[in-house]
mmCIF file of C-alpha atoms in Angstrom:
data_model
loop_
_atom_site.group_PDB
_atom_site.id
_atom_site.type_symbol
_atom_site.label_atom_id
_atom_site.label_comp_id
_atom_site.label_asym_id
_atom_site.label_seq_id
_atom_site.Cartn_x
_atom_site.Cartn_y
_atom_site.Cartn_z
ATOM 1 C CA MET A 1 21.154 8.087 74.084
ATOM 2 C CA GLY A 2 20.115 7.289 77.204
ATOM 3 C CA ARG A 3 20.355 8.488 80.746
ATOM 4 C CA MET A 4 24.174 10.294 81.152
ATOM 5 C CA ASN A 5 25.071 10.019 85.014
ATOM 6 C CA GLY A 6 22.049 11.781 85.380
ATOM 7 C CA PHE A 7 21.233 13.609 82.170
ATOM 8 C CA ILE A 8 18.409 12.499 80.405
ATOM 9 C CA GLY A 9 18.757 11.450 76.899
ATOM 10 C CA ARG A 10 17.008 12.862 73.871
ATOM 11 C CA ARG A 11 14.499 10.609 73.350
ATOM 12 C CA ASN A 12 13.494 10.595 77.325
ATOM 13 C CA VAL A 13 13.006 14.344 77.085
ATOM 14 C CA LEU A 14 10.625 14.183 74.274
ATOM 15 C CA LYS A 15 8.827 11.613 75.846
ATOM 16 C CA TRP A 16 8.537 13.828 79.260
ATOM 17 C CA ALA A 17 7.470 16.721 77.108
ATOM 18 C CA GLY A 18 4.844 15.069 75.827
ATOM 19 C CA ILE A 19 6.387 14.568 72.369
ATOM 20 C CA GLY A 20 6.029 10.992 70.012
ATOM 21 C CA SER A 21 8.885 9.832 68.524
ATOM 22 C CA THR A 22 6.440 10.875 65.477
ATOM 23 C CA GLY A 23 5.106 13.853 64.680
ATOM 24 C CA LEU A 24 5.488 16.659 66.555
ATOM 25 C CA ALA A 25 9.271 14.755 66.944
ATOM 26 C CA ALA A 26 9.954 17.211 63.973
ATOM 27 C CA SER A 27 8.534 19.958 65.090
ATOM 28 C CA ALA A 28 10.309 23.130 66.954
ATOM 29 C CA ALA A 29 9.778 22.394 70.177
ATOM 30 C CA GLY A 30 11.398 18.674 69.472
ATOM 31 C CA GLY A 31 14.025 20.459 67.380
ATOM 32 C CA PHE A 32 14.992 22.787 69.839
ATOM 33 C CA LEU A 33 15.137 19.622 72.780
ATOM 34 C CA TRP A 34 17.305 17.854 70.503
ATOM 35 C CA GLY A 35 19.956 20.639 70.055
ATOM 36 C CA VAL A 36 20.354 21.097 73.454
ATOM 37 C CA GLN A 37 20.966 17.609 74.866
ATOM 38 C CA GLU A 38 23.190 17.467 71.395
ATOM 39 C CA MET A 39 25.532 20.979 72.763
ATOM 40 C CA VAL A 40 25.586 19.118 76.305
ATOM 41 C CA THR A 41 27.050 16.176 75.358
ATOM 42 C CA PRO A 42 30.767 17.585 74.088
ATOM 43 C CA GLN A 43 30.155 19.367 77.187
ATOM 44 C CA LEU A 44 30.253 16.097 79.313
ATOM 45 C CA ALA A 45 33.269 14.153 77.373
ATOM 46 C CA GLU A 46 35.303 16.646 78.299
ATOM 47 C CA ALA A 47 34.514 17.049 81.754
ATOM 48 C CA GLN A 48 36.974 15.297 83.693
ATOM 49 C CA GLU A 49 33.792 14.305 87.002
ATOM 50 C CA LYS A 50 30.723 12.811 85.332
ATOM 51 C CA PRO A 51 28.571 13.653 89.332
ATOM 52 C CA GLN A 52 25.691 11.640 89.689
ATOM 53 C CA PRO A 53 22.443 14.198 90.742
ATOM 54 C CA VAL A 54 22.049 14.883 94.312
ATOM 55 C CA ALA A 55 18.863 13.609 95.093
ATOM 56 C CA PRO A 56 16.143 16.548 95.713
ATOM 57 C CA ASP A 57 16.212 15.715 99.692
ATOM 58 C CA ALA A 58 19.423 15.548 100.006
ATOM 59 C CA ALA A 59 20.561 19.355 97.937
ATOM 60 C CA LEU A 60 17.428 20.918 100.310
ATOM 61 C CA GLN A 61 19.191 19.621 103.133
ATOM 62 C CA ARG A 62 22.588 21.592 100.983
ATOM 63 C CA ILE A 63 20.566 24.441 100.197
ATOM 64 C CA LEU A 64 19.385 25.102 104.137
ATOM 65 C CA GLU A 65 22.555 23.890 105.365
ATOM 66 C CA GLY A 66 24.532 26.405 103.234
ATOM 67 C CA ASN A 67 22.140 29.196 104.671
ATOM 68 C CA LYS A 68 22.956 28.734 107.739
ATOM 69 C CA ARG A 69 26.393 28.804 107.699
ATOM 70 C CA PHE A 70 25.584 32.324 105.831
ATOM 71 C CA VAL A 71 23.488 33.595 108.488
ATOM 72 C CA ALA A 72 26.448 32.666 111.321
ATOM 73 C CA GLU A 73 29.265 33.957 109.018
ATOM 74 C CA LYS A 74 31.231 30.720 108.201
ATOM 75 C CA ARG A 75 30.929 30.724 105.004
ATOM 76 C CA GLN A 76 32.977 27.386 103.404
ATOM 77 C CA ASN A 77 32.447 28.397 99.579
ATOM 78 C CA LEU A 78 34.510 31.820 97.906
ATOM 79 C CA PRO A 79 35.221 32.101 94.610
ATOM 80 C CA SER A 80 38.531 30.387 93.432
ATOM 81 C CA ARG A 81 40.795 30.868 90.321
ATOM 82 C CA SER A 82 40.906 25.981 90.600
ATOM 83 C CA ARG A 83 37.239 26.336 90.936
ATOM 84 C CA LEU A 84 37.017 28.750 88.063
ATOM 85 C CA LYS A 85 39.190 26.218 86.155
ATOM 86 C CA GLU A 86 37.299 23.341 87.031
ATOM 87 C CA THR A 87 33.714 24.687 86.187
ATOM 88 C CA ALA A 88 34.920 25.980 82.681
ATOM 89 C CA THR A 89 34.498 22.988 79.812
ATOM 90 C CA ALA A 90 30.909 21.774 82.074
ATOM 91 C CA GLN A 91 28.631 22.423 84.508
ATOM 92 C CA PHE A 92 27.068 19.750 87.154
ATOM 93 C CA PRO A 93 24.566 22.317 89.086
ATOM 94 C CA PHE A 94 22.755 20.274 92.579
ATOM 95 C CA ALA A 95 19.934 22.437 92.354
ATOM 96 C CA SER A 96 17.638 25.248 90.643
ATOM 97 C CA ILE A 97 16.884 28.217 92.137
ATOM 98 C CA LEU A 98 13.966 30.585 91.093
ATOM 99 C CA SER A 99 14.221 33.527 92.751
ATOM 100 C CA CYS A 100 13.213 37.564 92.679
ATOM 101 C CA ALA A 101 16.155 39.779 91.301
ATOM 102 C CA ASP A 102 16.378 42.306 94.555
ATOM 103 C CA SER A 103 20.102 42.603 94.352
ATOM 104 C CA ARG A 104 19.638 41.678 98.652
ATOM 105 C CA VAL A 105 19.259 38.182 97.287
ATOM 106 C CA PRO A 106 22.051 37.041 95.513
ATOM 107 C CA ALA A 107 21.199 32.952 95.661
ATOM 108 C CA GLU A 108 24.727 31.845 95.757
ATOM 109 C CA ILE A 109 25.382 33.694 99.037
ATOM 110 C CA VAL A 110 22.714 33.988 100.885
ATOM 111 C CA ILE A 111 23.334 30.192 100.725
ATOM 112 C CA ASP A 112 26.617 29.966 100.654
ATOM 113 C CA GLN A 113 27.383 27.830 97.486
ATOM 114 C CA GLY A 114 30.396 28.148 94.735
ATOM 115 C CA LEU A 115 30.558 28.611 91.307
ATOM 116 C CA GLY A 116 28.828 25.436 89.081
ATOM 117 C CA ASP A 117 26.756 24.638 92.075
ATOM 118 C CA LEU A 118 23.383 26.209 91.302
ATOM 119 C CA PHE A 119 21.410 26.501 88.168
ATOM 120 C CA VAL A 120 19.400 30.119 88.883
ATOM 121 C CA VAL A 121 16.766 32.285 87.539
ATOM 122 C CA ARG A 122 15.759 35.686 88.596
ATOM 123 C CA ILE A 123 13.164 37.705 87.462
ATOM 124 C CA ALA A 124 10.909 40.776 89.553
ATOM 125 C CA GLY A 125 8.480 39.055 91.769
ATOM 126 C CA ASN A 126 10.113 35.082 91.296
ATOM 127 C CA VAL A 127 7.763 34.621 88.991
ATOM 128 C CA ALA A 128 7.422 31.639 86.721
ATOM 129 C CA THR A 129 7.680 33.609 83.541
ATOM 130 C CA GLU A 130 7.762 31.268 80.688
ATOM 131 C CA SER A 131 11.064 31.715 79.501
ATOM 132 C CA GLY A 132 11.884 30.979 83.050
ATOM 133 C CA ILE A 133 9.908 27.754 82.986
ATOM 134 C CA GLY A 134 12.267 26.553 80.326
ATOM 135 C CA SER A 135 15.662 27.088 81.742
ATOM 136 C CA LEU A 136 13.700 25.219 84.798
ATOM 137 C CA GLU A 137 13.006 22.615 82.398
ATOM 138 C CA PHE A 138 16.918 22.789 80.137
ATOM 139 C CA SER A 139 17.751 22.364 84.318
ATOM 140 C CA THR A 140 16.179 18.987 85.150
ATOM 141 C CA ALA A 141 16.034 17.303 82.046
ATOM 142 C CA VAL A 142 19.326 17.668 80.967
ATOM 143 C CA LEU A 143 21.673 18.491 83.751
ATOM 144 C CA GLY A 144 20.222 16.648 85.655
ATOM 145 C CA THR A 145 19.488 18.896 88.937
ATOM 146 C CA GLN A 146 16.538 17.544 91.067
ATOM 147 C CA LEU A 147 15.358 20.437 93.124
ATOM 148 C CA ILE A 148 13.526 23.240 92.298
ATOM 149 C CA MET A 149 13.530 25.664 94.655
ATOM 150 C CA VAL A 150 11.472 29.095 94.796
ATOM 151 C CA ILE A 151 12.558 31.842 96.871
ATOM 152 C CA GLY A 152 10.444 35.207 97.721
ATOM 153 C CA HIS A 153 11.530 37.481 100.564
ATOM 154 C CA GLU A 154 10.190 39.981 102.348
ATOM 155 C CA ARG A 155 9.242 43.391 101.713
ATOM 156 C CA CYS A 156 9.246 42.581 97.759
ATOM 157 C CA GLY A 157 8.647 45.757 95.986
ATOM 158 C CA ALA A 158 7.277 43.830 92.950
ATOM 159 C CA VAL A 159 4.861 42.111 95.934
ATOM 160 C CA ALA A 160 3.990 45.772 97.182
ATOM 161 C CA ALA A 161 3.472 47.092 93.600
ATOM 162 C CA ALA A 162 1.134 43.679 92.992
ATOM 163 C CA VAL A 163 -1.049 45.005 96.273
ATOM 164 C CA LYS A 164 -1.187 48.057 95.475
ATOM 165 C CA GLY A 165 -2.995 47.462 92.025
ATOM 166 C CA ASP A 166 -2.228 51.006 90.567
ATOM 167 C CA PRO A 167 -1.069 50.647 87.164
ATOM 168 C CA LEU A 168 3.072 50.746 86.365
ATOM 169 C CA PRO A 169 4.635 52.318 83.456
ATOM 170 C CA GLY A 170 6.580 50.954 80.626
ATOM 171 C CA ARG A 171 6.919 46.895 81.068
ATOM 172 C CA ILE A 172 6.991 46.466 84.804
ATOM 173 C CA GLY A 173 3.323 46.039 85.330
ATOM 174 C CA ILE A 174 4.459 42.586 83.187
ATOM 175 C CA PHE A 175 5.405 40.699 85.581
ATOM 176 C CA VAL A 176 3.119 42.503 88.139
ATOM 177 C CA GLU A 177 -0.104 40.938 86.874
ATOM 178 C CA GLU A 178 1.973 37.336 87.719
ATOM 179 C CA ILE A 179 1.832 38.048 91.208
ATOM 180 C CA LYS A 180 -2.002 39.572 91.277
ATOM 181 C CA PRO A 181 -3.807 36.101 91.786
ATOM 182 C CA ALA A 182 -1.531 35.271 94.625
ATOM 183 C CA ALA A 183 -2.164 39.395 95.942
ATOM 184 C CA ARG A 184 -5.807 38.411 95.857
ATOM 185 C CA SER A 185 -6.042 35.115 97.093
ATOM 186 C CA VAL A 186 -4.997 36.364 101.203
ATOM 187 C CA GLN A 187 -6.828 39.672 100.177
ATOM 188 C CA GLY A 188 -8.364 40.810 103.334
ATOM 189 C CA LYS A 189 -6.178 38.174 105.497
ATOM 190 C CA PRO A 190 -4.993 39.608 109.243
ATOM 191 C CA GLY A 191 -1.786 40.674 108.630
ATOM 192 C CA ASP A 192 0.526 42.471 106.787
ATOM 193 C CA PRO A 193 -0.831 42.088 102.937
ATOM 194 C CA VAL A 194 2.486 42.493 101.743
ATOM 195 C CA GLU A 195 4.070 39.866 103.555
ATOM 196 C CA ASN A 196 1.086 37.287 103.766
ATOM 197 C CA ALA A 197 1.410 38.147 99.900
ATOM 198 C CA VAL A 198 5.104 37.387 99.645
ATOM 199 C CA VAL A 199 4.312 34.021 101.142
ATOM 200 C CA ALA A 200 1.308 33.809 98.608
ATOM 201 C CA ASN A 201 3.126 33.812 95.668
ATOM 202 C CA VAL A 202 5.747 32.046 96.221
ATOM 203 C CA LYS A 203 3.145 28.672 96.325
ATOM 204 C CA TYR A 204 1.702 29.716 93.649
ATOM 205 C CA GLN A 205 4.670 30.308 91.660
ATOM 206 C CA VAL A 206 5.679 27.289 92.616
ATOM 207 C CA ASN A 207 1.922 24.848 91.683
ATOM 208 C CA LYS A 208 2.615 27.080 88.240
ATOM 209 C CA LEU A 209 5.769 25.429 87.775
ATOM 210 C CA LYS A 210 4.033 22.224 88.546
ATOM 211 C CA GLU A 211 1.315 22.437 86.472
ATOM 212 C CA ASN A 212 2.868 24.760 83.398
ATOM 213 C CA SER A 213 5.380 22.093 82.797
ATOM 214 C CA SER A 214 4.522 18.274 81.300
ATOM 215 C CA ILE A 215 8.159 17.788 81.638
ATOM 216 C CA LEU A 216 8.674 19.227 85.044
ATOM 217 C CA SER A 217 5.481 17.534 86.334
ATOM 218 C CA ASN A 218 6.293 14.077 84.786
ATOM 219 C CA LEU A 219 10.128 14.780 86.459
ATOM 220 C CA ILE A 220 8.191 14.937 89.895
ATOM 221 C CA ALA A 221 6.033 11.716 89.502
ATOM 222 C CA GLU A 222 8.538 9.826 88.547
ATOM 223 C CA GLY A 223 10.612 10.528 92.061
ATOM 224 C CA LYS A 224 13.392 12.808 89.990
ATOM 225 C CA LEU A 225 12.362 16.271 91.136
ATOM 226 C CA LYS A 226 11.201 18.306 93.784
ATOM 227 C CA ILE A 227 9.795 21.489 93.980
ATOM 228 C CA VAL A 228 10.238 23.420 97.426
ATOM 229 C CA GLY A 229 8.871 27.251 98.537
ATOM 230 C CA ALA A 230 10.890 29.703 100.676
ATOM 231 C CA ARG A 231 10.817 32.592 102.274
ATOM 232 C CA TYR A 232 14.262 35.052 102.450
ATOM 233 C CA ASP A 233 14.437 37.032 105.673
ATOM 234 C CA LEU A 234 16.362 40.537 104.760
ATOM 235 C CA ASP A 235 16.650 41.531 108.674
ATOM 236 C CA THR A 236 17.962 38.292 109.923
ATOM 237 C CA GLY A 237 19.659 36.265 106.482
ATOM 238 C CA GLU A 238 17.291 33.470 107.428
ATOM 239 C CA LEU A 239 16.072 30.928 104.135
ATOM 240 C CA ALA A 240 12.529 29.088 105.793
ATOM 241 C CA ILE A 241 10.433 26.181 103.925
ATOM 242 C CA VAL A 242 6.920 27.695 103.306
ATOM 243 C CA ALA A 243 6.068 25.352 100.321
#
């Protein structure tokens, strides 16, 4: 099975994951990737239109233009019954987003996109967890998105907690620990320590995605994926590229 309208066949997914046709191909990892492709294939067969993937730079431009519309209060992508029906049987997102779970930063709204346009992974502190990376591997290798944007935001509580460094109850400290390396990298630098760490964390998570996934790194090497980082301003609604 090869490429179908930008969707990567299971042999290629295994190759990009660093899994050969023998040995690990029969392992749990190999079986998972094969299963993913098989789950998606029926959707492709039923879909009326199978668009080609949106190139990285074009996807980025679409996001930035959408954010400008949001800031100008000229949103175009509002939910509709017709769009709901269009996306019911298959999804063809043009970009993937890793963003903070903060209720004030809903990606589809602040970059003016609609149902089925974005594949969004949200977690406090926009941290690239193992499960988050796996989700983004799925969106790129299987769904065909060629842009991943990591979005951090002004006055992020998770980043502030990492800067402060106090012990935290329950499992809250798990994702905060993932931000501390970024916070330490800008410690003592001029400016607000939290805001400095917000940007540093976006850059850190972008690099983590590039370095911790063979699927993503191979797609980047082949020119089929770009990973960028952005900072969202809570006061103005503006999105600025920082990585």
